[in-house]
Structure formats: C-alpha cells, structure tokens
PDB file of C-alpha atoms in Angstrom:
ATOM      1  CA  UNK L   1       0.000   0.000   0.000  1.00  0.00           C
ATOM      2  CA  UNK L   2       1.379   3.393  -0.939  1.00  0.00           C
ATOM      3  CA  UNK L   3      -0.022   6.809  -0.151  1.00  0.00           C
ATOM      4  CA  UNK L   4       0.128   9.645  -2.670  1.00  0.00           C
ATOM      5  CA  UNK L   5       2.538  12.274  -1.430  1.00  0.00           C
ATOM      6  CA  UNK L   6       2.545  15.920  -2.438  1.00  0.00           C
ATOM      7  CA  UNK L   7       5.618  18.054  -1.871  1.00  0.00           C
ATOM      8  CA  UNK L   8       4.483  21.486  -0.707  1.00  0.00           C
ATOM      9  CA  UNK L   9       7.605  23.539  -0.249  1.00  0.00           C
ATOM     10  CA  UNK L  10       9.106  22.774   3.142  1.00  0.00           C
ATOM     11  CA  UNK L  11       6.591  20.043   3.975  1.00  0.00           C
ATOM     12  CA  UNK L  12       4.814  17.045   2.448  1.00  0.00           C
ATOM     13  CA  UNK L  13       1.152  16.091   2.583  1.00  0.00           C
ATOM     14  CA  UNK L  14      -0.644  12.756   2.433  1.00  0.00           C
ATOM     15  CA  UNK L  15      -4.172  11.557   3.195  1.00  0.00           C
ATOM     16  CA  UNK L  16      -4.677   8.491   5.381  1.00  0.00           C
ATOM     17  CA  UNK L  17      -6.591   5.878   3.324  1.00  0.00           C
ATOM     18  CA  UNK L  18      -9.539   3.966   4.842  1.00  0.00           C
ATOM     19  CA  UNK L  19      -7.475   0.718   4.902  1.00  0.00           C
ATOM     20  CA  UNK L  20      -5.392   2.147   7.754  1.00  0.00           C
ATOM     21  CA  UNK L  21      -8.346   2.767  10.062  1.00  0.00           C
ATOM     22  CA  UNK L  22      -7.633   1.592  13.603  1.00  0.00           C
ATOM     23  CA  UNK L  23      -3.847   1.816  13.352  1.00  0.00           C
ATOM     24  CA  UNK L  24      -1.770   4.085  15.515  1.00  0.00           C
ATOM     25  CA  UNK L  25      -0.638   7.144  13.612  1.00  0.00           C
ATOM     26  CA  UNK L  26       3.050   6.211  13.718  1.00  0.00           C
ATOM     27  CA  UNK L  27       2.280   2.675  12.503  1.00  0.00           C
ATOM     28  CA  UNK L  28       0.085   3.976   9.673  1.00  0.00           C
ATOM     29  CA  UNK L  29       2.748   6.424   8.528  1.00  0.00           C
ATOM     30  CA  UNK L  30       5.449   3.735   8.607  1.00  0.00           C
ATOM     31  CA  UNK L  31       3.229   1.489   6.481  1.00  0.00           C
ATOM     32  CA  UNK L  32       2.360   4.204   3.977  1.00  0.00           C
ATOM     33  CA  UNK L  33       5.868   5.653   3.725  1.00  0.00           C
ATOM     34  CA  UNK L  34       8.203   2.705   4.418  1.00  0.00           C
ATOM     35  CA  UNK L  35      11.345   4.701   3.640  1.00  0.00           C
ATOM     36  CA  UNK L  36      10.978   5.977   7.215  1.00  0.00           C
ATOM     37  CA  UNK L  37      10.885   3.571  10.149  1.00  0.00           C
ATOM     38  CA  UNK L  38       8.242   3.673  12.849  1.00  0.00           C
ATOM     39  CA  UNK L  39      10.822   4.861  15.379  1.00  0.00           C
ATOM     40  CA  UNK L  40      11.727   7.738  13.038  1.00  0.00           C
ATOM     41  CA  UNK L  41       8.061   8.738  12.797  1.00  0.00           C
ATOM     42  CA  UNK L  42       7.801   8.631  16.586  1.00  0.00           C
ATOM     43  CA  UNK L  43      10.792  10.965  16.818  1.00  0.00           C
ATOM     44  CA  UNK L  44       9.272  13.371  14.305  1.00  0.00           C
ATOM     45  CA  UNK L  45       5.956  13.318  16.173  1.00  0.00           C
ATOM     46  CA  UNK L  46       7.732  14.218  19.410  1.00  0.00           C
ATOM     47  CA  UNK L  47       9.604  16.991  17.615  1.00  0.00           C
ATOM     48  CA  UNK L  48       6.359  18.469  16.285  1.00  0.00           C
ATOM     49  CA  UNK L  49       7.177  17.697  12.660  1.00  0.00           C
ATOM     50  CA  UNK L  50       3.802  16.040  11.961  1.00  0.00           C
ATOM     51  CA  UNK L  51       0.362  17.669  11.916  1.00  0.00           C
ATOM     52  CA  UNK L  52      -3.028  15.951  11.548  1.00  0.00           C
ATOM     53  CA  UNK L  53      -5.772  18.130  10.060  1.00  0.00           C
ATOM     54  CA  UNK L  54      -3.674  21.154  10.955  1.00  0.00           C
ATOM     55  CA  UNK L  55      -3.144  20.279  14.622  1.00  0.00           C
ATOM     56  CA  UNK L  56      -0.397  18.601  16.615  1.00  0.00           C
ATOM     57  CA  UNK L  57      -1.505  15.009  17.346  1.00  0.00           C
ATOM     58  CA  UNK L  58      -0.964  12.923  20.443  1.00  0.00           C
ATOM     59  CA  UNK L  59       1.746  10.303  20.050  1.00  0.00           C
ATOM     60  CA  UNK L  60      -0.638   7.356  20.602  1.00  0.00           C
ATOM     61  CA  UNK L  61      -3.439   8.696  18.427  1.00  0.00           C
ATOM     62  CA  UNK L  62      -5.260   6.196  16.205  1.00  0.00           C
ATOM     63  CA  UNK L  63      -6.389   7.075  12.695  1.00  0.00           C
ATOM     64  CA  UNK L  64      -9.817   6.579  11.142  1.00  0.00           C
ATOM     65  CA  UNK L  65      -9.056   7.298   7.487  1.00  0.00           C
ATOM     66  CA  UNK L  66      -9.352  10.560   5.618  1.00  0.00           C
ATOM     67  CA  UNK L  67      -7.039  12.567   7.883  1.00  0.00           C
ATOM     68  CA  UNK L  68      -4.839  15.142   6.166  1.00  0.00           C
ATOM     69  CA  UNK L  69      -1.246  14.611   7.279  1.00  0.00           C
ATOM     70  CA  UNK L  70       1.367  17.307   6.859  1.00  0.00           C
ATOM     71  CA  UNK L  71       4.953  16.494   7.799  1.00  0.00           C
ATOM     72  CA  UNK L  72       8.299  18.246   7.542  1.00  0.00           C
ATOM     73  CA  UNK L  73      11.348  15.941   7.683  1.00  0.00           C
ATOM     74  CA  UNK L  74      14.476  17.548   9.073  1.00  0.00           C
ATOM     75  CA  UNK L  75      16.938  18.767   6.451  1.00  0.00           C
ATOM     76  CA  UNK L  76      19.766  16.392   5.570  1.00  0.00           C
ATOM     77  CA  UNK L  77      22.567  16.775   8.109  1.00  0.00           C
ATOM     78  CA  UNK L  78      25.524  18.788   6.935  1.00  0.00           C
ATOM     79  CA  UNK L  79      28.492  16.428   6.837  1.00  0.00           C
ATOM     80  CA  UNK L  80      30.738  17.242   9.753  1.00  0.00           C
ATOM     81  CA  UNK L  81      33.324  14.684   8.715  1.00  0.00           C
ATOM     82  CA  UNK L  82      35.162  15.360   5.498  1.00  0.00           C
ATOM     83  CA  UNK L  83      35.294  12.784   2.767  1.00  0.00           C
ATOM     84  CA  UNK L  84      38.758  11.313   2.372  1.00  0.00           C
ATOM     85  CA  UNK L  85      40.310   9.421  -0.497  1.00  0.00           C
ATOM     86  CA  UNK L  86      41.201   6.323   1.503  1.00  0.00           C
ATOM     87  CA  UNK L  87      41.442   2.671   0.520  1.00  0.00           C
ATOM     88  CA  UNK L  88      37.947   1.190   0.773  1.00  0.00           C
ATOM     89  CA  UNK L  89      37.893  -2.608   1.262  1.00  0.00           C
ATOM     90  CA  UNK L  90      34.794  -3.036  -0.903  1.00  0.00           C
ATOM     91  CA  UNK L  91      33.500  -6.588  -1.398  1.00  0.00           C
ATOM     92  CA  UNK L  92      30.137  -5.867  -3.071  1.00  0.00           C
ATOM     93  CA  UNK L  93      28.126  -2.891  -4.333  1.00  0.00           C
ATOM     94  CA  UNK L  94      24.794  -2.302  -6.063  1.00  0.00           C
ATOM     95  CA  UNK L  95      22.219   0.507  -6.113  1.00  0.00           C
ATOM     96  CA  UNK L  96      21.121  -0.168  -2.525  1.00  0.00           C
ATOM     97  CA  UNK L  97      24.043  -1.725  -0.639  1.00  0.00           C
ATOM     98  CA  UNK L  98      27.741  -1.706  -0.002  1.00  0.00           C
ATOM     99  CA  UNK L  99      29.435  -4.637   1.733  1.00  0.00           C
ATOM    100  CA  UNK L 100      32.776  -3.869   3.348  1.00  0.00           C
ATOM    101  CA  UNK L 101      35.453  -6.376   4.369  1.00  0.00           C
ATOM    102  CA  UNK L 102      36.888  -4.263   7.173  1.00  0.00           C
ATOM    103  CA  UNK L 103      40.509  -4.828   8.161  1.00  0.00           C
ATOM    104  CA  UNK L 104      41.567  -4.844  11.791  1.00  0.00           C
ATOM    105  CA  UNK L 105      42.758  -1.432  12.932  1.00  0.00           C
ATOM    106  CA  UNK L 106      40.214   0.563  10.915  1.00  0.00           C
ATOM    107  CA  UNK L 107      37.865   2.722  13.025  1.00  0.00           C
ATOM    108  CA  UNK L 108      34.279   2.773  11.737  1.00  0.00           C
ATOM    109  CA  UNK L 109      32.968   6.139  12.982  1.00  0.00           C
ATOM    110  CA  UNK L 110      34.874   9.380  13.552  1.00  0.00           C
ATOM    111  CA  UNK L 111      35.111  10.300  17.211  1.00  0.00           C
ATOM    112  CA  UNK L 112      37.348  11.889  19.792  1.00  0.00           C
ATOM    113  CA  UNK L 113      40.892  11.331  18.623  1.00  0.00           C
ATOM    114  CA  UNK L 114      39.720   9.763  15.338  1.00  0.00           C
ATOM    115  CA  UNK L 115      38.260  12.565  13.208  1.00  0.00           C
ATOM    116  CA  UNK L 116      39.875  11.266  10.044  1.00  0.00           C
ATOM    117  CA  UNK L 117      41.087   8.034   8.550  1.00  0.00           C
ATOM    118  CA  UNK L 118      37.871   6.165   9.397  1.00  0.00           C
ATOM    119  CA  UNK L 119      35.595   3.943   7.356  1.00  0.00           C
ATOM    120  CA  UNK L 120      32.962   6.696   7.311  1.00  0.00           C
ATOM    121  CA  UNK L 121      35.454   9.161   5.818  1.00  0.00           C
ATOM    122  CA  UNK L 122      36.250   6.649   3.064  1.00  0.00           C
ATOM    123  CA  UNK L 123      32.560   5.961   2.413  1.00  0.00           C
ATOM    124  CA  UNK L 124      31.767   9.668   2.011  1.00  0.00           C
ATOM    125  CA  UNK L 125      34.477   9.969  -0.627  1.00  0.00           C
ATOM    126  CA  UNK L 126      33.403   6.818  -2.471  1.00  0.00           C
ATOM    127  CA  UNK L 127      29.697   7.775  -2.523  1.00  0.00           C
ATOM    128  CA  UNK L 128      29.097  11.440  -1.518  1.00  0.00           C
ATOM    129  CA  UNK L 129      25.304  10.948  -1.415  1.00  0.00           C
ATOM    130  CA  UNK L 130      25.797   9.009   1.828  1.00  0.00           C
ATOM    131  CA  UNK L 131      26.224  12.385   3.557  1.00  0.00           C
ATOM    132  CA  UNK L 132      22.413  12.743   3.422  1.00  0.00           C
ATOM    133  CA  UNK L 133      21.834   9.501   5.373  1.00  0.00           C
ATOM    134  CA  UNK L 134      22.031   9.032   9.143  1.00  0.00           C
ATOM    135  CA  UNK L 135      25.523   7.764  10.034  1.00  0.00           C
ATOM    136  CA  UNK L 136      26.357   7.758   6.301  1.00  0.00           C
ATOM    137  CA  UNK L 137      24.278   4.589   5.834  1.00  0.00           C
ATOM    138  CA  UNK L 138      26.118   2.529   8.460  1.00  0.00           C
ATOM    139  CA  UNK L 139      23.631   0.279  10.277  1.00  0.00           C
ATOM    140  CA  UNK L 140      25.972  -1.795  12.436  1.00  0.00           C
ATOM    141  CA  UNK L 141      29.648  -1.671  13.242  1.00  0.00           C
ATOM    142  CA  UNK L 142      32.679  -3.652  14.222  1.00  0.00           C
ATOM    143  CA  UNK L 143      35.226  -2.767  16.891  1.00  0.00           C
ATOM    144  CA  UNK L 144      38.437  -1.178  15.655  1.00  0.00           C
ATOM    145  CA  UNK L 145      40.445  -4.380  16.120  1.00  0.00           C
ATOM    146  CA  UNK L 146      37.761  -6.758  14.832  1.00  0.00           C
ATOM    147  CA  UNK L 147      37.988  -7.650  11.148  1.00  0.00           C
ATOM    148  CA  UNK L 148      35.310  -8.762   8.725  1.00  0.00           C
ATOM    149  CA  UNK L 149      32.010  -8.034   7.010  1.00  0.00           C
ATOM    150  CA  UNK L 150      29.797  -4.978   7.385  1.00  0.00           C
ATOM    151  CA  UNK L 151      26.821  -3.842   5.299  1.00  0.00           C
ATOM    152  CA  UNK L 152      26.171  -0.171   4.502  1.00  0.00           C
ATOM    153  CA  UNK L 153      22.947   1.228   3.000  1.00  0.00           C
ATOM    154  CA  UNK L 154      23.118   3.599   0.030  1.00  0.00           C
ATOM    155  CA  UNK L 155      19.514   4.857   0.279  1.00  0.00           C
ATOM    156  CA  UNK L 156      17.152   5.773   3.088  1.00  0.00           C
ATOM    157  CA  UNK L 157      14.783   2.973   2.032  1.00  0.00           C
ATOM    158  CA  UNK L 158      17.593   0.421   2.178  1.00  0.00           C
ATOM    159  CA  UNK L 159      18.762   1.728   5.539  1.00  0.00           C
ATOM    160  CA  UNK L 160      15.284   1.458   7.020  1.00  0.00           C
ATOM    161  CA  UNK L 161      14.958  -2.087   5.662  1.00  0.00           C
ATOM    162  CA  UNK L 162      18.311  -3.152   7.134  1.00  0.00           C
ATOM    163  CA  UNK L 163      17.540  -1.631  10.524  1.00  0.00           C
ATOM    164  CA  UNK L 164      14.222  -3.493  10.587  1.00  0.00           C
ATOM    165  CA  UNK L 165      15.939  -6.727   9.613  1.00  0.00           C
ATOM    166  CA  UNK L 166      18.443  -6.304  12.425  1.00  0.00           C
ATOM    167  CA  UNK L 167      15.579  -5.715  14.843  1.00  0.00           C
ATOM    168  CA  UNK L 168      13.645  -8.715  13.500  1.00  0.00           C
ATOM    169  CA  UNK L 169      16.824 -10.853  13.475  1.00  0.00           C
ATOM    170  CA  UNK L 170      16.642 -11.787   9.824  1.00  0.00           C
ATOM    171  CA  UNK L 171      20.262 -10.688   9.363  1.00  0.00           C
ATOM    172  CA  UNK L 172      22.771 -13.502   9.979  1.00  0.00           C
ATOM    173  CA  UNK L 173      26.131 -12.437  11.420  1.00  0.00           C
ATOM    174  CA  UNK L 174      28.627 -15.214  12.059  1.00  0.00           C
ATOM    175  CA  UNK L 175      32.033 -14.712  13.643  1.00  0.00           C
ATOM    176  CA  UNK L 176      35.166 -16.748  14.184  1.00  0.00           C
ATOM    177  CA  UNK L 177      36.510 -16.245  17.697  1.00  0.00           C
ATOM    178  CA  UNK L 178      39.520 -17.725  19.443  1.00  0.00           C
ATOM    179  CA  UNK L 179      38.788 -18.065  23.161  1.00  0.00           C
ATOM    180  CA  UNK L 180      41.025 -18.909  26.098  1.00  0.00           C
ATOM    181  CA  UNK L 181      40.697 -22.374  27.622  1.00  0.00           C
ATOM    182  CA  UNK L 182      38.699 -25.445  26.634  1.00  0.00           C
ATOM    183  CA  UNK L 183      35.166 -24.148  26.078  1.00  0.00           C
ATOM    184  CA  UNK L 184      33.644 -27.518  25.107  1.00  0.00           C
ATOM    185  CA  UNK L 185      34.309 -30.511  22.889  1.00  0.00           C
ATOM    186  CA  UNK L 186      34.449 -29.922  19.116  1.00  0.00           C
ATOM    187  CA  UNK L 187      30.937 -29.826  17.683  1.00  0.00           C
ATOM    188  CA  UNK L 188      29.364 -28.912  21.013  1.00  0.00           C
ATOM    189  CA  UNK L 189      27.818 -25.515  21.619  1.00  0.00           C
ATOM    190  CA  UNK L 190      25.613 -23.421  23.832  1.00  0.00           C
ATOM    191  CA  UNK L 191      23.718 -20.144  24.078  1.00  0.00           C
ATOM    192  CA  UNK L 192      24.819 -17.263  26.289  1.00  0.00           C
ATOM    193  CA  UNK L 193      21.699 -15.301  27.188  1.00  0.00           C
ATOM    194  CA  UNK L 194      22.825 -12.450  29.422  1.00  0.00           C
ATOM    195  CA  UNK L 195      21.759  -8.774  29.289  1.00  0.00           C
ATOM    196  CA  UNK L 196      24.472  -6.207  28.604  1.00  0.00           C
ATOM    197  CA  UNK L 197      24.949  -2.559  29.503  1.00  0.00           C
ATOM    198  CA  UNK L 198      27.584  -0.011  30.406  1.00  0.00           C
ATOM    199  CA  UNK L 199      29.871  -1.072  33.232  1.00  0.00           C
ATOM    200  CA  UNK L 200      28.638   0.796  36.345  1.00  0.00           C
ATOM    201  CA  UNK L 201      32.109   2.174  37.143  1.00  0.00           C
ATOM    202  CA  UNK L 202      34.232   1.827  33.990  1.00  0.00           C
ATOM    203  CA  UNK L 203      32.137   3.591  31.374  1.00  0.00           C
ATOM    204  CA  UNK L 204      34.295   2.575  28.411  1.00  0.00           C
ATOM    205  CA  UNK L 205      33.532  -1.080  29.131  1.00  0.00           C
ATOM    206  CA  UNK L 206      30.397  -3.168  28.820  1.00  0.00           C
ATOM    207  CA  UNK L 207      29.258  -5.713  31.381  1.00  0.00           C
ATOM    208  CA  UNK L 208      26.615  -8.342  32.063  1.00  0.00           C
ATOM    209  CA  UNK L 209      23.881  -6.552  34.014  1.00  0.00           C
ATOM    210  CA  UNK L 210      21.002  -8.544  35.451  1.00  0.00           C
ATOM    211  CA  UNK L 211      19.124  -5.310  36.175  1.00  0.00           C
ATOM    212  CA  UNK L 212      18.985  -2.548  33.586  1.00  0.00           C
ATOM    213  CA  UNK L 213      20.884  -4.340  30.815  1.00  0.00           C
ATOM    214  CA  UNK L 214      19.584  -4.836  27.279  1.00  0.00           C
ATOM    215  CA  UNK L 215      18.706  -8.276  25.954  1.00  0.00           C
ATOM    216  CA  UNK L 216      21.769  -9.967  24.461  1.00  0.00           C
ATOM    217  CA  UNK L 217      22.104 -13.506  23.140  1.00  0.00           C
ATOM    218  CA  UNK L 218      25.122 -15.227  21.550  1.00  0.00           C
ATOM    219  CA  UNK L 219      25.109 -18.760  20.149  1.00  0.00           C
ATOM    220  CA  UNK L 220      28.399 -20.587  19.744  1.00  0.00           C
ATOM    221  CA  UNK L 221      29.694 -23.894  18.416  1.00  0.00           C
ATOM    222  CA  UNK L 222      33.194 -25.276  18.968  1.00  0.00           C
ATOM    223  CA  UNK L 223      35.163 -25.766  15.751  1.00  0.00           C
ATOM    224  CA  UNK L 224      38.572 -26.808  17.122  1.00  0.00           C
ATOM    225  CA  UNK L 225      40.423 -27.132  20.405  1.00  0.00           C
ATOM    226  CA  UNK L 226      44.160 -26.444  20.505  1.00  0.00           C
ATOM    227  CA  UNK L 227      45.395 -28.309  23.556  1.00  0.00           C
ATOM    228  CA  UNK L 228      49.034 -27.173  23.359  1.00  0.00           C
ATOM    229  CA  UNK L 229      48.054 -23.496  23.519  1.00  0.00           C
ATOM    230  CA  UNK L 230      44.954 -23.981  25.658  1.00  0.00           C
ATOM    231  CA  UNK L 231      42.474 -22.173  23.406  1.00  0.00           C
ATOM    232  CA  UNK L 232      39.319 -22.927  21.431  1.00  0.00           C
ATOM    233  CA  UNK L 233      38.184 -21.809  17.986  1.00  0.00           C
ATOM    234  CA  UNK L 234      34.482 -20.950  18.031  1.00  0.00           C
ATOM    235  CA  UNK L 235      31.860 -19.996  15.506  1.00  0.00           C
ATOM    236  CA  UNK L 236      29.600 -17.397  17.127  1.00  0.00           C
ATOM    237  CA  UNK L 237      26.184 -16.305  15.878  1.00  0.00           C
ATOM    238  CA  UNK L 238      24.598 -13.072  17.068  1.00  0.00           C
ATOM    239  CA  UNK L 239      20.899 -12.998  17.866  1.00  0.00           C
ATOM    240  CA  UNK L 240      21.368  -9.401  19.040  1.00  0.00           C
ATOM    241  CA  UNK L 241      24.054  -6.837  18.298  1.00  0.00           C
ATOM    242  CA  UNK L 242      25.182  -5.140  21.485  1.00  0.00           C
ATOM    243  CA  UNK L 243      28.487  -3.325  21.842  1.00  0.00           C
ATOM    244  CA  UNK L 244      31.350  -5.794  22.502  1.00  0.00           C
ATOM    245  CA  UNK L 245      28.744  -8.574  22.785  1.00  0.00           C
ATOM    246  CA  UNK L 246      30.852 -11.629  21.930  1.00  0.00           C
ATOM    247  CA  UNK L 247      33.830 -10.325  23.894  1.00  0.00           C
ATOM    248  CA  UNK L 248      31.810  -9.673  27.051  1.00  0.00           C
ATOM    249  CA  UNK L 249      29.742 -12.852  26.816  1.00  0.00           C
ATOM    250  CA  UNK L 250      32.773 -15.102  26.417  1.00  0.00           C
ATOM    251  CA  UNK L 251      34.591 -13.368  29.271  1.00  0.00           C
ATOM    252  CA  UNK L 252      31.481 -13.792  31.443  1.00  0.00           C
ATOM    253  CA  UNK L 253      31.723 -17.605  31.186  1.00  0.00           C
ATOM    254  CA  UNK L 254      35.442 -17.607  31.923  1.00  0.00           C
ATOM    255  CA  UNK L 255      36.706 -17.811  28.337  1.00  0.00           C
ATOM    256  CA  UNK L 256      37.793 -14.339  27.201  1.00  0.00           C
ATOM    257  CA  UNK L 257      39.008 -13.941  23.661  1.00  0.00           C
ATOM    258  CA  UNK L 258      42.694 -14.344  22.953  1.00  0.00           C
ATOM    259  CA  UNK L 259      44.498 -10.985  23.196  1.00  0.00           C
ATOM    260  CA  UNK L 260      41.418  -9.065  24.369  1.00  0.00           C
ATOM    261  CA  UNK L 261      43.116  -6.336  26.391  1.00  0.00           C
ATOM    262  CA  UNK L 262      39.807  -4.973  27.734  1.00  0.00           C
ATOM    263  CA  UNK L 263      38.039  -8.124  28.910  1.00  0.00           C
ATOM    264  CA  UNK L 264      40.837 -10.678  29.051  1.00  0.00           C
ATOM    265  CA  UNK L 265      44.169 -11.126  30.740  1.00  0.00           C
ATOM    266  CA  UNK L 266      47.786 -11.464  29.692  1.00  0.00           C
ATOM    267  CA  UNK L 267      48.660 -14.493  27.604  1.00  0.00           C
ATOM    268  CA  UNK L 268      51.494 -16.587  28.994  1.00  0.00           C
ATOM    269  CA  UNK L 269      51.683 -18.581  25.750  1.00  0.00           C
ATOM    270  CA  UNK L 270      54.278 -16.957  23.482  1.00  0.00           C
ATOM    271  CA  UNK L 271      52.395 -17.733  20.275  1.00  0.00           C
ATOM    272  CA  UNK L 272      49.118 -16.230  21.517  1.00  0.00           C
ATOM    273  CA  UNK L 273      50.898 -13.294  23.133  1.00  0.00           C
ATOM    274  CA  UNK L 274      52.411 -12.308  19.790  1.00  0.00           C
ATOM    275  CA  UNK L 275      48.986 -11.833  18.207  1.00  0.00           C
ATOM    276  CA  UNK L 276      48.345  -8.094  17.894  1.00  0.00           C
ATOM    277  CA  UNK L 277      44.587  -7.843  18.570  1.00  0.00           C
ATOM    278  CA  UNK L 278      41.537  -9.621  19.923  1.00  0.00           C
ATOM    279  CA  UNK L 279      41.019 -12.793  17.883  1.00  0.00           C
ATOM    280  CA  UNK L 280      37.617 -12.005  16.366  1.00  0.00           C
ATOM    281  CA  UNK L 281      36.590 -11.988  12.694  1.00  0.00           C
ATOM    282  CA  UNK L 282      33.127 -11.472  11.134  1.00  0.00           C
ATOM    283  CA  UNK L 283      33.311 -14.154   8.454  1.00  0.00           C
ATOM    284  CA  UNK L 284      29.732 -14.502   7.137  1.00  0.00           C
ATOM    285  CA  UNK L 285      26.886 -12.034   6.560  1.00  0.00           C
ATOM    286  CA  UNK L 286      23.437 -12.902   5.184  1.00  0.00           C
ATOM    287  CA  UNK L 287      20.318 -10.764   4.757  1.00  0.00           C
ATOM    288  CA  UNK L 288      17.268 -10.073   2.599  1.00  0.00           C
ATOM    289  CA  UNK L 289      17.988  -7.589  -0.161  1.00  0.00           C
ATOM    290  CA  UNK L 290      16.017  -4.367   0.464  1.00  0.00           C
ATOM    291  CA  UNK L 291      14.957  -4.065  -3.180  1.00  0.00           C
ATOM    292  CA  UNK L 292      13.449  -7.495  -3.890  1.00  0.00           C
ATOM    293  CA  UNK L 293      13.592  -9.387  -0.571  1.00  0.00           C
ATOM    294  CA  UNK L 294      15.878 -12.043  -2.080  1.00  0.00           C
ATOM    295  CA  UNK L 295      18.287 -13.882   0.210  1.00  0.00           C
ATOM    296  CA  UNK L 296      21.887 -12.814  -0.311  1.00  0.00           C
ATOM    297  CA  UNK L 297      25.081 -13.642   1.583  1.00  0.00           C
ATOM    298  CA  UNK L 298      28.826 -13.047   1.626  1.00  0.00           C
ATOM    299  CA  UNK L 299      31.831 -14.754   3.190  1.00  0.00           C
ATOM    300  CA  UNK L 300      35.228 -13.445   4.204  1.00  0.00           C
ATOM    301  CA  UNK L 301      38.017 -15.918   4.986  1.00  0.00           C
ATOM    302  CA  UNK L 302      40.168 -15.121   8.021  1.00  0.00           C
ATOM    303  CA  UNK L 303      42.663 -12.343   7.205  1.00  0.00           C
ATOM    304  CA  UNK L 304      46.378 -13.058   7.026  1.00  0.00           C
ATOM    305  CA  UNK L 305      47.146 -12.502  10.715  1.00  0.00           C
ATOM    306  CA  UNK L 306      44.269 -14.686  11.934  1.00  0.00           C
ATOM    307  CA  UNK L 307      44.959 -17.389   9.334  1.00  0.00           C
ATOM    308  CA  UNK L 308      48.655 -17.475  10.266  1.00  0.00           C
ATOM    309  CA  UNK L 309      47.813 -17.857  13.955  1.00  0.00           C
ATOM    310  CA  UNK L 310      45.438 -20.765  13.259  1.00  0.00           C
ATOM    311  CA  UNK L 311      48.034 -22.457  11.054  1.00  0.00           C
ATOM    312  CA  UNK L 312      50.661 -22.143  13.775  1.00  0.00           C
ATOM    313  CA  UNK L 313      48.291 -23.507  16.408  1.00  0.00           C
ATOM    314  CA  UNK L 314      47.519 -26.552  14.257  1.00  0.00           C
ATOM    315  CA  UNK L 315      51.235 -27.305  14.012  1.00  0.00           C
ATOM    316  CA  UNK L 316      51.774 -27.236  17.788  1.00  0.00           C
TER     317      UNK L 316
END
C-alpha cells in the first residue's frame, strides 16, 4: 500500500486511506511511507514535525481514514566529517548496498581522537550521497580491532529495511573467535543469554547486568580445540548486536578472547601473546535484499594474521 505524497515547499502532505483505520498514527505512517521507520516517525511526532488536520496530534493517536497529514522531515545533516580518499575494502556494491570487508585497525565512525582516517570518511568519498543519510548509511559496526564483514545502505529505504531486519533478526552475522581455555568438545555448543549494559564504574567497558541491561544472546559452536596453547576456535552467531557482545559474553563464562586487552588477561603462551589484537573476525553475513527481498550472503576468509595464527596452532 502506498499513499500519494505531495511536496508542498518545506513540507509534504498525504491523506490516510480507509485501509489504515484503527492503526496508531506512527504505525500507519510507517506502512504508507516505508522509507521511514516507525521509530523515526515517533521521533518526528515528538519533535512536532507532523500535523493531523492542521493540529499537533498525540503520540498514541489512532487514525480513522481521511485525515490530512502534513509532515516536515528535518533537512539532511551537513556532513561534519570530510570525505577522504582512503582505501575502501569493498566486497560488493549495487544501487542499494555496499558490503565492506573491514581490516583490523580501521575505526568505523569518527570520534574523539579519530576525526579522520575512518571507514565513514572513506565511504563519504566513495559515494558522496551518503552524507544525506544518518551515520552515512552505516547500520551496524565492528570494533576497531575486529575484522570482517559490514553492510552499509546507500539509500534511506535500504537503511530502514536493514535496521528493521536487524531488529527482526533476519540478518545472519557469524564470527570466528579464538577463546582462552577449553570451552567444550568440538561440535558442542551453547547459548549465552545475558543482558548487557555499560559497566557501572568503567564507562568505556560493557558488562553483564542482570538489572537494567539490554537483551543480548550469543550462540556458539566449537570448531577446534588447541590443547598445546589452551584455546578454542568458536563460531559465534549473534541474535542481538550489542556493543562488545561476543567479547563480554565469552569473558562472562570464563573464556575471554585471545588478546582481548579490555576483557581478558595477559597471555602466557608466546604464540598467543604475539597476536596483535583480539582474535575475532566477522566471516559470514546474510540478509534479505532491500529491493526485492531475495536472500543474499557473503563470506570473508580469516585475514592473514588470523589465518597465520590458526596455522601455527595446528602445528603445535
């Protein structure tokens, strides 16, 4: 169902069709104009950017059909981060999506101390139109020292679709992780279901919080156990995507990731200690394409440093 939209200068107008009767206003608008998510409509309603029959509506108002809706989206944000001609590890691109195979050491978003040289800077140079999208089309991220696959939206419609898929858990994100100790026998696995939030005292860290944390669930299966080095190669699947989720969850069960300086401890094993980062790689990404809903997926083999470590462990 699509609603006719008229652009009237600084605002747009639509009429609620009878088929939407009984829906909440934000739900009706998200259905009629799917380029904008329901949460975005809720934000615009709170900001006073939506009028119903010339008046400011209540957030929980239901529609009956026939209402005249006038809305004024905020102007596209002026890019505060300059585009930079940087190497872009591009794996796939079409009219709606970019898939990045991010190397370890690359920061995703500019921030304090990292205003340049980030993935976002490279994206803005590669496709300047991304400056008009929230977060330049980035819908999820990887830690600086985590390598692997990320998807970036090129249009507002694609971004809304990807955000909804992440919320509905139709995006598959699989990681390879090397954890300290013997987690389980090869082929065995488990689910870590533990809410996460900011550490109550160390605000740069995340922690398992039984009260006040957000739902977080990680599924893992053991691929290999390296007895000589005392570590386990896992395949981890994210049901949710919280900050540092795999790293915190594995540390919470006594198996922090190899070389995780934030949630782990020093490695006495010389081979593991020589690895330069936390041993985590996003190796597979699968989703429904925003344009035609077809299933599409990508794989990224472990990068050279991770592959070399695994080869050395297998020779021990």
